[in-house]
Short mmCIF file of C-alpha atoms in Angstrom, two decimals:
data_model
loop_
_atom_site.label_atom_id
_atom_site.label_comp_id
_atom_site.label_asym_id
_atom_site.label_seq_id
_atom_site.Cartn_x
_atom_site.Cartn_y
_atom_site.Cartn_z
CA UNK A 1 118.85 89.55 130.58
CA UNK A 2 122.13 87.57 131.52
CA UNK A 3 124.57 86.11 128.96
CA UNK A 4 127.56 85.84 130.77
CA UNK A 5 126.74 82.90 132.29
CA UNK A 6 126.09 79.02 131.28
CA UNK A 7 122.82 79.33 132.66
CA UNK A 8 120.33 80.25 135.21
CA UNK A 9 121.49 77.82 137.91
CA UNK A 10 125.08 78.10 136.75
CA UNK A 11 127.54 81.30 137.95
CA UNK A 12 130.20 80.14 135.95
CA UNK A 13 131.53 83.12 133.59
CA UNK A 14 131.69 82.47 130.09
CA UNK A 15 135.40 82.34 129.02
CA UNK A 16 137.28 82.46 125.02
CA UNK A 17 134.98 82.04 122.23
CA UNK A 18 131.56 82.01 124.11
CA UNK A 19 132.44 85.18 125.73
CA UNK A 20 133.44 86.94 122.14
CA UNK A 21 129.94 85.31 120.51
CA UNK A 22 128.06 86.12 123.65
CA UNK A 23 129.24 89.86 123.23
CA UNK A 24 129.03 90.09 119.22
CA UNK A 25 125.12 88.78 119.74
CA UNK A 26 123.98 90.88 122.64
CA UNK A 27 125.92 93.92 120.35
CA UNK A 28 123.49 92.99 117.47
CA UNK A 29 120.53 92.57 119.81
CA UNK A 30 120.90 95.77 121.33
CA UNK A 31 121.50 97.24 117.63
CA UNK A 32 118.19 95.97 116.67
CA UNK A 33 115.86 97.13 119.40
CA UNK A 34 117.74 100.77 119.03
CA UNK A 35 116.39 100.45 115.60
CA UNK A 36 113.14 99.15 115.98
CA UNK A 37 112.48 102.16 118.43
CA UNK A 38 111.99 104.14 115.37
CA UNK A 39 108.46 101.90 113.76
CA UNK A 40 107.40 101.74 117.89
CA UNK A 41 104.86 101.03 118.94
CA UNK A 42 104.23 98.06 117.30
CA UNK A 43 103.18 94.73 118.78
CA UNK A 44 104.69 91.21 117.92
CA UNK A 45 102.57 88.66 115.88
CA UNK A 46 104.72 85.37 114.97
CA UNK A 47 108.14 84.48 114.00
CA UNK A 48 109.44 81.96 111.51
CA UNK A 49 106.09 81.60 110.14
CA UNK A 50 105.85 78.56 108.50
CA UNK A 51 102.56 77.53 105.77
CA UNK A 52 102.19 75.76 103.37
CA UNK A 53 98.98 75.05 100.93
CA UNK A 54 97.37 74.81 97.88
CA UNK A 55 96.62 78.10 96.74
CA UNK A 56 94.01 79.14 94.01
CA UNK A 57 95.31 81.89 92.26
CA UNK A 58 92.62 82.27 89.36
CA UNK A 59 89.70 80.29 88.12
CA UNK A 60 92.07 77.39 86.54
CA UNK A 61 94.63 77.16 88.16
CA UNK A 62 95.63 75.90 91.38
CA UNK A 63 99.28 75.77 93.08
CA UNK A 64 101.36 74.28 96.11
CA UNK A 65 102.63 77.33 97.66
CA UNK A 66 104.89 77.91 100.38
CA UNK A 67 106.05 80.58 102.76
CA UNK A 68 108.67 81.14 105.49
CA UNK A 69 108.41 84.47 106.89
CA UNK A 70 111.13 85.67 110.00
CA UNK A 71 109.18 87.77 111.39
CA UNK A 72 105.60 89.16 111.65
CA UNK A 73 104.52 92.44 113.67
CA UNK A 74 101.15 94.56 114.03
CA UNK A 75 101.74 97.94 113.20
CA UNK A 76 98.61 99.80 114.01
CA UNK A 77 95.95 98.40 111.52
CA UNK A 78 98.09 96.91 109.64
CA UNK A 79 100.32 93.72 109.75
CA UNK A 80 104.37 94.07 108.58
CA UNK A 81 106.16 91.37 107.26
CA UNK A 82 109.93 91.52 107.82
CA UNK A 83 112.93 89.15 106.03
CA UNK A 84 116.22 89.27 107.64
CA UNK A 85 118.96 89.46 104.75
CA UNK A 86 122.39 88.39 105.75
CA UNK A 87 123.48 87.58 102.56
CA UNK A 88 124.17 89.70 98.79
CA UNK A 89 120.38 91.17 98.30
CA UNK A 90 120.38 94.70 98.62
CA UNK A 91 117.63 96.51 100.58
CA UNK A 92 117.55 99.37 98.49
CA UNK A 93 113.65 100.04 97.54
CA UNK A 94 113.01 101.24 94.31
CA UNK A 95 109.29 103.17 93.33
CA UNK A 96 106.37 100.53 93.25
CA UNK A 97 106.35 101.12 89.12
CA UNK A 98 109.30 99.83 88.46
CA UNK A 99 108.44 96.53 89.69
CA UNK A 100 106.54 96.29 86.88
CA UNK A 101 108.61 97.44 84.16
CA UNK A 102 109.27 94.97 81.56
CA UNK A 103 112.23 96.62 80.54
CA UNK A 104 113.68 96.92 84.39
CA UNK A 105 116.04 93.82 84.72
CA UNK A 106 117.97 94.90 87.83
CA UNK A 107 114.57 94.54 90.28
CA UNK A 108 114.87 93.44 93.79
CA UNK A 109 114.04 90.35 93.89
CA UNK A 110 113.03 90.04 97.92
CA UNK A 111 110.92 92.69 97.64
CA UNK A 112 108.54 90.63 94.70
CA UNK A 113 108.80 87.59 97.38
CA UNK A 114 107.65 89.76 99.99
CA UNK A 115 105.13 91.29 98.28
CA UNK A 116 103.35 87.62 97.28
CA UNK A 117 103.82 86.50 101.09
CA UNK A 118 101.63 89.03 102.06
CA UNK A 119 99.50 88.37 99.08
CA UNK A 120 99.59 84.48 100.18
CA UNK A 121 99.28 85.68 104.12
CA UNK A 122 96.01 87.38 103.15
CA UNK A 123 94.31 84.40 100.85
CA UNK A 124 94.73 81.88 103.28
CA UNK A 125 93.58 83.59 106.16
CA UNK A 126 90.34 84.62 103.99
CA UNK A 127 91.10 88.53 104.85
CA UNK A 128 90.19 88.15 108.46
CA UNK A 129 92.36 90.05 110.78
CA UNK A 130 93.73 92.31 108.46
CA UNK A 131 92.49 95.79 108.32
CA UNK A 132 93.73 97.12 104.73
CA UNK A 133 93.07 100.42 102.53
CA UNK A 134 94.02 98.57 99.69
CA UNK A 135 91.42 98.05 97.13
CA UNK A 136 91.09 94.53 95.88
CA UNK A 137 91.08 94.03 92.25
CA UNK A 138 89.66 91.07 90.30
CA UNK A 139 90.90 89.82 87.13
CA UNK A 140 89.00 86.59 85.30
CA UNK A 141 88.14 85.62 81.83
CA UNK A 142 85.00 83.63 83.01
CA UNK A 143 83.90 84.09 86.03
CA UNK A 144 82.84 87.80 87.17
CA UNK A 145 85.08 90.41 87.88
CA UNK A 146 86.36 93.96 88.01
CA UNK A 147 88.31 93.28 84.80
CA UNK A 148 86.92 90.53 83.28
CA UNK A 149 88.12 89.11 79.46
CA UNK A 150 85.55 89.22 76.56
CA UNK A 151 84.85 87.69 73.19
CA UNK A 152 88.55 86.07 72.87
CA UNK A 153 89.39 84.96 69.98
CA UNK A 154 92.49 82.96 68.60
CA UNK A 155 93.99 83.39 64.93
CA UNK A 156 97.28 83.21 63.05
CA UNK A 157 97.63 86.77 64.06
CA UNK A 158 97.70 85.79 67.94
CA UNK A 159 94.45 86.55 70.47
CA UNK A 160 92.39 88.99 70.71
CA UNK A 161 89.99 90.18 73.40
CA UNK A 162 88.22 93.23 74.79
CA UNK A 163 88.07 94.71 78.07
CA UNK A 164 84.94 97.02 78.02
CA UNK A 165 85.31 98.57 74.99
CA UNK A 166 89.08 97.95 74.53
CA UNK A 167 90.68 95.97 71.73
CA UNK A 168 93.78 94.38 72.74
CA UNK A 169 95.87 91.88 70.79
CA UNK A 170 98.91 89.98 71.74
CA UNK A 171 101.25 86.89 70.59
CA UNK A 172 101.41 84.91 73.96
CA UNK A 173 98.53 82.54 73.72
CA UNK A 174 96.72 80.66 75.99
CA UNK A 175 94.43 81.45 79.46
CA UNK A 176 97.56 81.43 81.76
CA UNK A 177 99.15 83.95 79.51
CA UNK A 178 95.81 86.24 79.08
CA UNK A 179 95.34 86.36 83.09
CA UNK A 180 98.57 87.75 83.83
CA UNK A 181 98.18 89.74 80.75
CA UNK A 182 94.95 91.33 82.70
CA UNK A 183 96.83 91.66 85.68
CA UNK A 184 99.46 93.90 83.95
CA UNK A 185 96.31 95.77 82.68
CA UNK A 186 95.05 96.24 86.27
CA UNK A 187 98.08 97.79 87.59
CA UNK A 188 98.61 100.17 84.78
CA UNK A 189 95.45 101.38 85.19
CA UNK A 190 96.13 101.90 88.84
CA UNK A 191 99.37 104.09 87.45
CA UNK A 192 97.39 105.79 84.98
CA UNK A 193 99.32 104.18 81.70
CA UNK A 194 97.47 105.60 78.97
CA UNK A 195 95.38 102.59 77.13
CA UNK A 196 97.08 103.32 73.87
CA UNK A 197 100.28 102.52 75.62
CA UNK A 198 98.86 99.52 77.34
CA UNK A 199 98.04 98.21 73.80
CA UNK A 200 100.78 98.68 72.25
CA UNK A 201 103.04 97.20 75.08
CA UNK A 202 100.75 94.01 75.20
CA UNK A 203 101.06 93.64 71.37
CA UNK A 204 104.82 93.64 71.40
CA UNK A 205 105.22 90.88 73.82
CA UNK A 206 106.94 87.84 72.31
CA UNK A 207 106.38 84.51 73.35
CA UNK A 208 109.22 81.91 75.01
CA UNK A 209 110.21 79.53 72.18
CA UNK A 210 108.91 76.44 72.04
CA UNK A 211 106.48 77.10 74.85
CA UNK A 212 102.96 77.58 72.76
CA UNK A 213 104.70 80.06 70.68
CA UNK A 214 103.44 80.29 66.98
CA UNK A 215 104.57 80.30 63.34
CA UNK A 216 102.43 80.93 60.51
CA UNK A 217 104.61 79.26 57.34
CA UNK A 218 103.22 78.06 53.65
CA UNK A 219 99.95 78.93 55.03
CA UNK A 220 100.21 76.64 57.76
CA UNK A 221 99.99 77.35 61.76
CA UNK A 222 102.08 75.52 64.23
CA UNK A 223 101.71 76.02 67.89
CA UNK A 224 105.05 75.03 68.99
CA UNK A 225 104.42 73.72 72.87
CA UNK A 226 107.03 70.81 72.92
CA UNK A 227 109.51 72.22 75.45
CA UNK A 228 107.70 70.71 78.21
CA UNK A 229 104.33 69.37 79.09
CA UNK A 230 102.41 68.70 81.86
CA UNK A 231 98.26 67.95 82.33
CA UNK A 232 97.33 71.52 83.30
CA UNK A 233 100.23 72.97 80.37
CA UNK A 234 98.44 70.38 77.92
CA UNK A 235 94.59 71.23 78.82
CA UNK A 236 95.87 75.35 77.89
CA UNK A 237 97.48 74.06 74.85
CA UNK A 238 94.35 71.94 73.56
CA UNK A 239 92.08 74.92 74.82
CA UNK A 240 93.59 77.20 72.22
CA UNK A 241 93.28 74.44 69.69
CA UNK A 242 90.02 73.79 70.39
CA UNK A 243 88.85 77.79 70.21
CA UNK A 244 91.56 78.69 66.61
CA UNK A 245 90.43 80.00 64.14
CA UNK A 246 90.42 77.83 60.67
CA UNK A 247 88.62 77.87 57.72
CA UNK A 248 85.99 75.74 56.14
CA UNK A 249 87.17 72.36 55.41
CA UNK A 250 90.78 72.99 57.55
CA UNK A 251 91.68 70.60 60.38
CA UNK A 252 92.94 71.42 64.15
CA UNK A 253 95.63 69.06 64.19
CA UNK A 254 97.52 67.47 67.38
CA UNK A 255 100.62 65.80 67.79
CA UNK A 256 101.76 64.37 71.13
CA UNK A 257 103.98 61.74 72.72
CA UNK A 258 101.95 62.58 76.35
CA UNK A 259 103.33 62.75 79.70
CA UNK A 260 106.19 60.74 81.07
CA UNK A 261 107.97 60.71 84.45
CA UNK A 262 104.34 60.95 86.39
CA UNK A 263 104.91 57.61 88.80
CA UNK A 264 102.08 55.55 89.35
CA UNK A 265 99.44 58.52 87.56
CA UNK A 266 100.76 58.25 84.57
CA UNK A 267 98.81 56.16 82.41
CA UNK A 268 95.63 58.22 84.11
CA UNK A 269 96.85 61.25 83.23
CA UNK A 270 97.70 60.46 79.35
CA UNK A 271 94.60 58.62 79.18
CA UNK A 272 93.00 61.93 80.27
CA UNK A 273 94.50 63.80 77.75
CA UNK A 274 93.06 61.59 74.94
CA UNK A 275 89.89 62.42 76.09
CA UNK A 276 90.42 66.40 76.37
CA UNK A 277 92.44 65.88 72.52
CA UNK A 278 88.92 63.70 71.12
CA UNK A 279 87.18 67.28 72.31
CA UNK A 280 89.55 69.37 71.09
CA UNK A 281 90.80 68.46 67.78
CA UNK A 282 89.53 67.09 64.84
CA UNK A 283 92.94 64.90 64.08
CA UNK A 284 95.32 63.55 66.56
CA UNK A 285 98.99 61.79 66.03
CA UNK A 286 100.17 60.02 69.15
CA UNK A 287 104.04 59.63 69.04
CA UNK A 288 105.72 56.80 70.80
CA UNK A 289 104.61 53.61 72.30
CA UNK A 290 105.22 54.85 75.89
CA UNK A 291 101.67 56.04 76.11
CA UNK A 292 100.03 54.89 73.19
CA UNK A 293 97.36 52.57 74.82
CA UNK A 294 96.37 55.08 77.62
CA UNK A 295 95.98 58.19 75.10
CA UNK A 296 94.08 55.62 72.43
CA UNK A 297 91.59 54.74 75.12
CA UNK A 298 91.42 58.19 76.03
CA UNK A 299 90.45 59.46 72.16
CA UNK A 300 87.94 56.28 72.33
CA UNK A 301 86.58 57.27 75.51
CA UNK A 302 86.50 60.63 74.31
CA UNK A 303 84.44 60.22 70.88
CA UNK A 304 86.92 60.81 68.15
CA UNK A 305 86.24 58.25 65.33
CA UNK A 306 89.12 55.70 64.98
CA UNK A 307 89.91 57.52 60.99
CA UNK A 308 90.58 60.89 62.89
CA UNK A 309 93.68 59.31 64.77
CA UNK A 310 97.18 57.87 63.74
CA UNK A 311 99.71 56.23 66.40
CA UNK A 312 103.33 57.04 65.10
CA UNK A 313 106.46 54.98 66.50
CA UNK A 314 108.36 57.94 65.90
CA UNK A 315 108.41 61.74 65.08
CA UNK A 316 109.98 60.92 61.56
CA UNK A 317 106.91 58.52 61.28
CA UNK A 318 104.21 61.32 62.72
CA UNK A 319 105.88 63.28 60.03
CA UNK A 320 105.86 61.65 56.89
CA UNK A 321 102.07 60.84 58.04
CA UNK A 322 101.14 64.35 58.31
CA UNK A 323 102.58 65.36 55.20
CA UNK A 324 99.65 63.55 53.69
CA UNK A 325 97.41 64.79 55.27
CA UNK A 326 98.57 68.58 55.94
CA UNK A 327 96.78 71.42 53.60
CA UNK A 328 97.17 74.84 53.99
CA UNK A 329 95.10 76.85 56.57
CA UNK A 330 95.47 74.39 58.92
CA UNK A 331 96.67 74.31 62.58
CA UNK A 332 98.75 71.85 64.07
CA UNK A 333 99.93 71.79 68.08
CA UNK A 334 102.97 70.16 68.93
CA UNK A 335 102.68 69.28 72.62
CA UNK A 336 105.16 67.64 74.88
CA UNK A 337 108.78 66.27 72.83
CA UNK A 338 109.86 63.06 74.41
CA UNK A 339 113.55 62.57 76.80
CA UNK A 340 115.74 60.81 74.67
CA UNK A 341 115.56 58.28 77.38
CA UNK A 342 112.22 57.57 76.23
CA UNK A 343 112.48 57.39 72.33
#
C-alpha cells in the first residue's frame, strides 16, 4: 500500500496538507484492521449497500422501505451488519429487553435501525443465504399464524380479542394498532412476561389524540381520526366503523372532507373512499366541496341510498346537520380535518 505518493506512475512525495490527511487516514486504517483482528476470520460481503423496495410487512399493509448499510461481512454462518458512527450516537448496547420497554425513553436509536436492516436484508432476499438460529415468529389477525388474533370485537370500551385462550383488551383501535400490539405479545412471551402482566400493560396503553382515539360522551362515541388521513389510514378507520358495536336502531356515522394534496390520484382515491364509506357506514357527511363529486359517486357506486348521505359546505354546516340526526348510542368517525388552505 503506498500513500505518499500522487499515484502509481507518479514519485512525487506528497507535501502540507495531503501529507497530514494522508497520515491521519492510513493512522485510522491501520486502527481499524488492529481492531477487526479481534471478530477474524470473517470474510467481506458488500459495502454501502444500497436497496430500496416495497416491503410487505403484514397482511395489509405494504411500505416503501429503504436501506443504506456501510458495511456487510460473513461471520461464520451468519451475516454482520456494521454502521460507522462519526457523529453524537453512542455505541453503548443496552440488554435486548429494554428495547422494548415502554417506559425506556433513552434507547439507542441505531441499534432499532440496525436491527430492521437486517430484518429488511432478510425479507427481500426471501431467507436465502442466511443461515440463522433464530426462530421466526408470525403474527396476523387473518391469515394463519403462530399468534394469530381471534373473535375481535370493537365497543365503547375499546377492542377486544383473544389469543388462544387469552382475553386482552386495549384503547388503541384499529388493525395497524392490534398487529403491533401482537408483536409486543410475541416478544414478551419470548422474555417470559407473565400474561397477567402482558394484559394489564396492553390495557393501559393510551391512544395519540386525534389519531382514531375515542370518547364516549352523553352516550355518544366519537372516533376522533382527523389529525391526518390518508387511503390506507381511512380504510383502518372505516374498518373499525364498519365492525363497532351499536345497538338496535343506532347509526355508524361518518364525517369526512377526504383526501387532498394527492396530485393527479386524487379524485380516484376520494372516489374510492365513498365506496369503502357506502360499505361501511350506515350515514355519511361529506365536508367541503373539494371532493364532494368524487366521494358522492363513490357512495353511489358503492350502494348507499341517496337519504343515508348529506354534503356539508362546512364543518359548522356538517354540525348543525348532525345534531338532528345524532341519538345516543351512536358512533360517529371523524376522518381527515381539512388545511385551512382548503376550507
Amino acid at each position: 500500500m503506498c500513500y505518499n505518493k500522487l499515484g502509481e506512475d507518479n514519485d512525487t512525495s506528497l507535501q502540507g496538507d495531503s501529507k497530514a490527511l494522508g497520515d491521519i487516514m492510513l493512522h485510522f486504517i491501520i486502527s481499524m484492521f488492529e481492531k477487526e483482528k479481534q471478530f477474524a476470520p470473517f470474510y467481506f460481503v458488500d459495502a454501502e449497500y444500497d436497496k430500496s423496495e416495497q416491503w410487505k410487512i403484514n397482511d395489509k399493509h405494504t411500505i416503501n422501505f429503504r436501506m443504506l448499510v456501510d458495511r456487510i461481512d460473513r461471520v461464520n454462518d451468519m451475516l454482520r451488519f456494521i454502521d460507522y458512527k462519526t457523529g453524537s450516537d453512542g455505541v453503548k448496547v443496552k440488554p435486548i429487553s429494554k428495547l422494548f420497554e415502554i417506559s425506556n425513553t433513552d434507547n439507542n436509536g441505531a441499534i432499532f435501525q440496525l436491527l430492521v436492516y437486517c430484518f429488511f436484508y432478510a425479507y427481500i432476499n426471501n431467507y436465502k443465504g442466511i443461515t440463522s438460529k433464530c426462530k421466526i415468529i408470525r403474527y396476523a389477525i387473518e391469515n394463519d399464524a403462530d399468534y394469530k388474533a381471534t373473535e375481535v370485537q370493537y365497543g365503547s370500551n375499546g377492542v377486544s380479542f383473544k389469543l388462544n385462550d387469552e382475553q386482552f383488551n386495549s384503547r388503541l383501535l384499529g388493525s395497524g394498532n392490534l398487529l403491533n400490539i401482537l408483536a409486543s405479545i410475541v416478544v414478551a412471551d419470548h422474555l417470559e412476561v407473565a400474561v397477567n402482566r402482558q394484559r394489564n400493560a396492553i390495557a393501559r396503553l393510551q391512544p395519540v389524540e386525534h389519531r382514531l382515539s375515542m370518547k364516549v360522551a352523553n352516550g355518544i362515541t366519537v372516533l376522533d381520526d382527523a389529525y391526518n388521513s390518508n387511503p390506507q389510514g381511512a380504510k383502518m378507520a372505516l374498518e373499525v366503523l364498519k365492525n363497532f358495536a351499536v345497538g338496535e336502531g343506532n347509526k355508524r356515522i361518518v364525517i369526512t372532507p377526504g383526501f387532498v394534496e394527492m396530485g393527479t390520484r386524487q379524485a380516484e382515491a376520494n372516489k374510492e373512499l365513498g365506496v369503502t364509506i357506502a360499505k361501511s357506514c350506515d350515514y355519511a357527511i361529506v365536508v367541503n366541496a373539494t371532493n364532494r363529486e368524487a366521494i358522492r359517486q363513490g357512495i353511489d357506486e358503492g350502494g348507499l341510498d341517496a337519504d343515508k348521505y348529506y354534503l356539508a359546505d362546512s364543518l359548522n354546516q356538517a354540525h348543525t346537520h348532525l345534531a338532528q340526526i345524532l341519538k345516543a348510542g351512536d358512533v360517529v368517525l371523524y376522518e381527515n380535518d381539512l388545511p385551512d388552505t382548503f376550507k
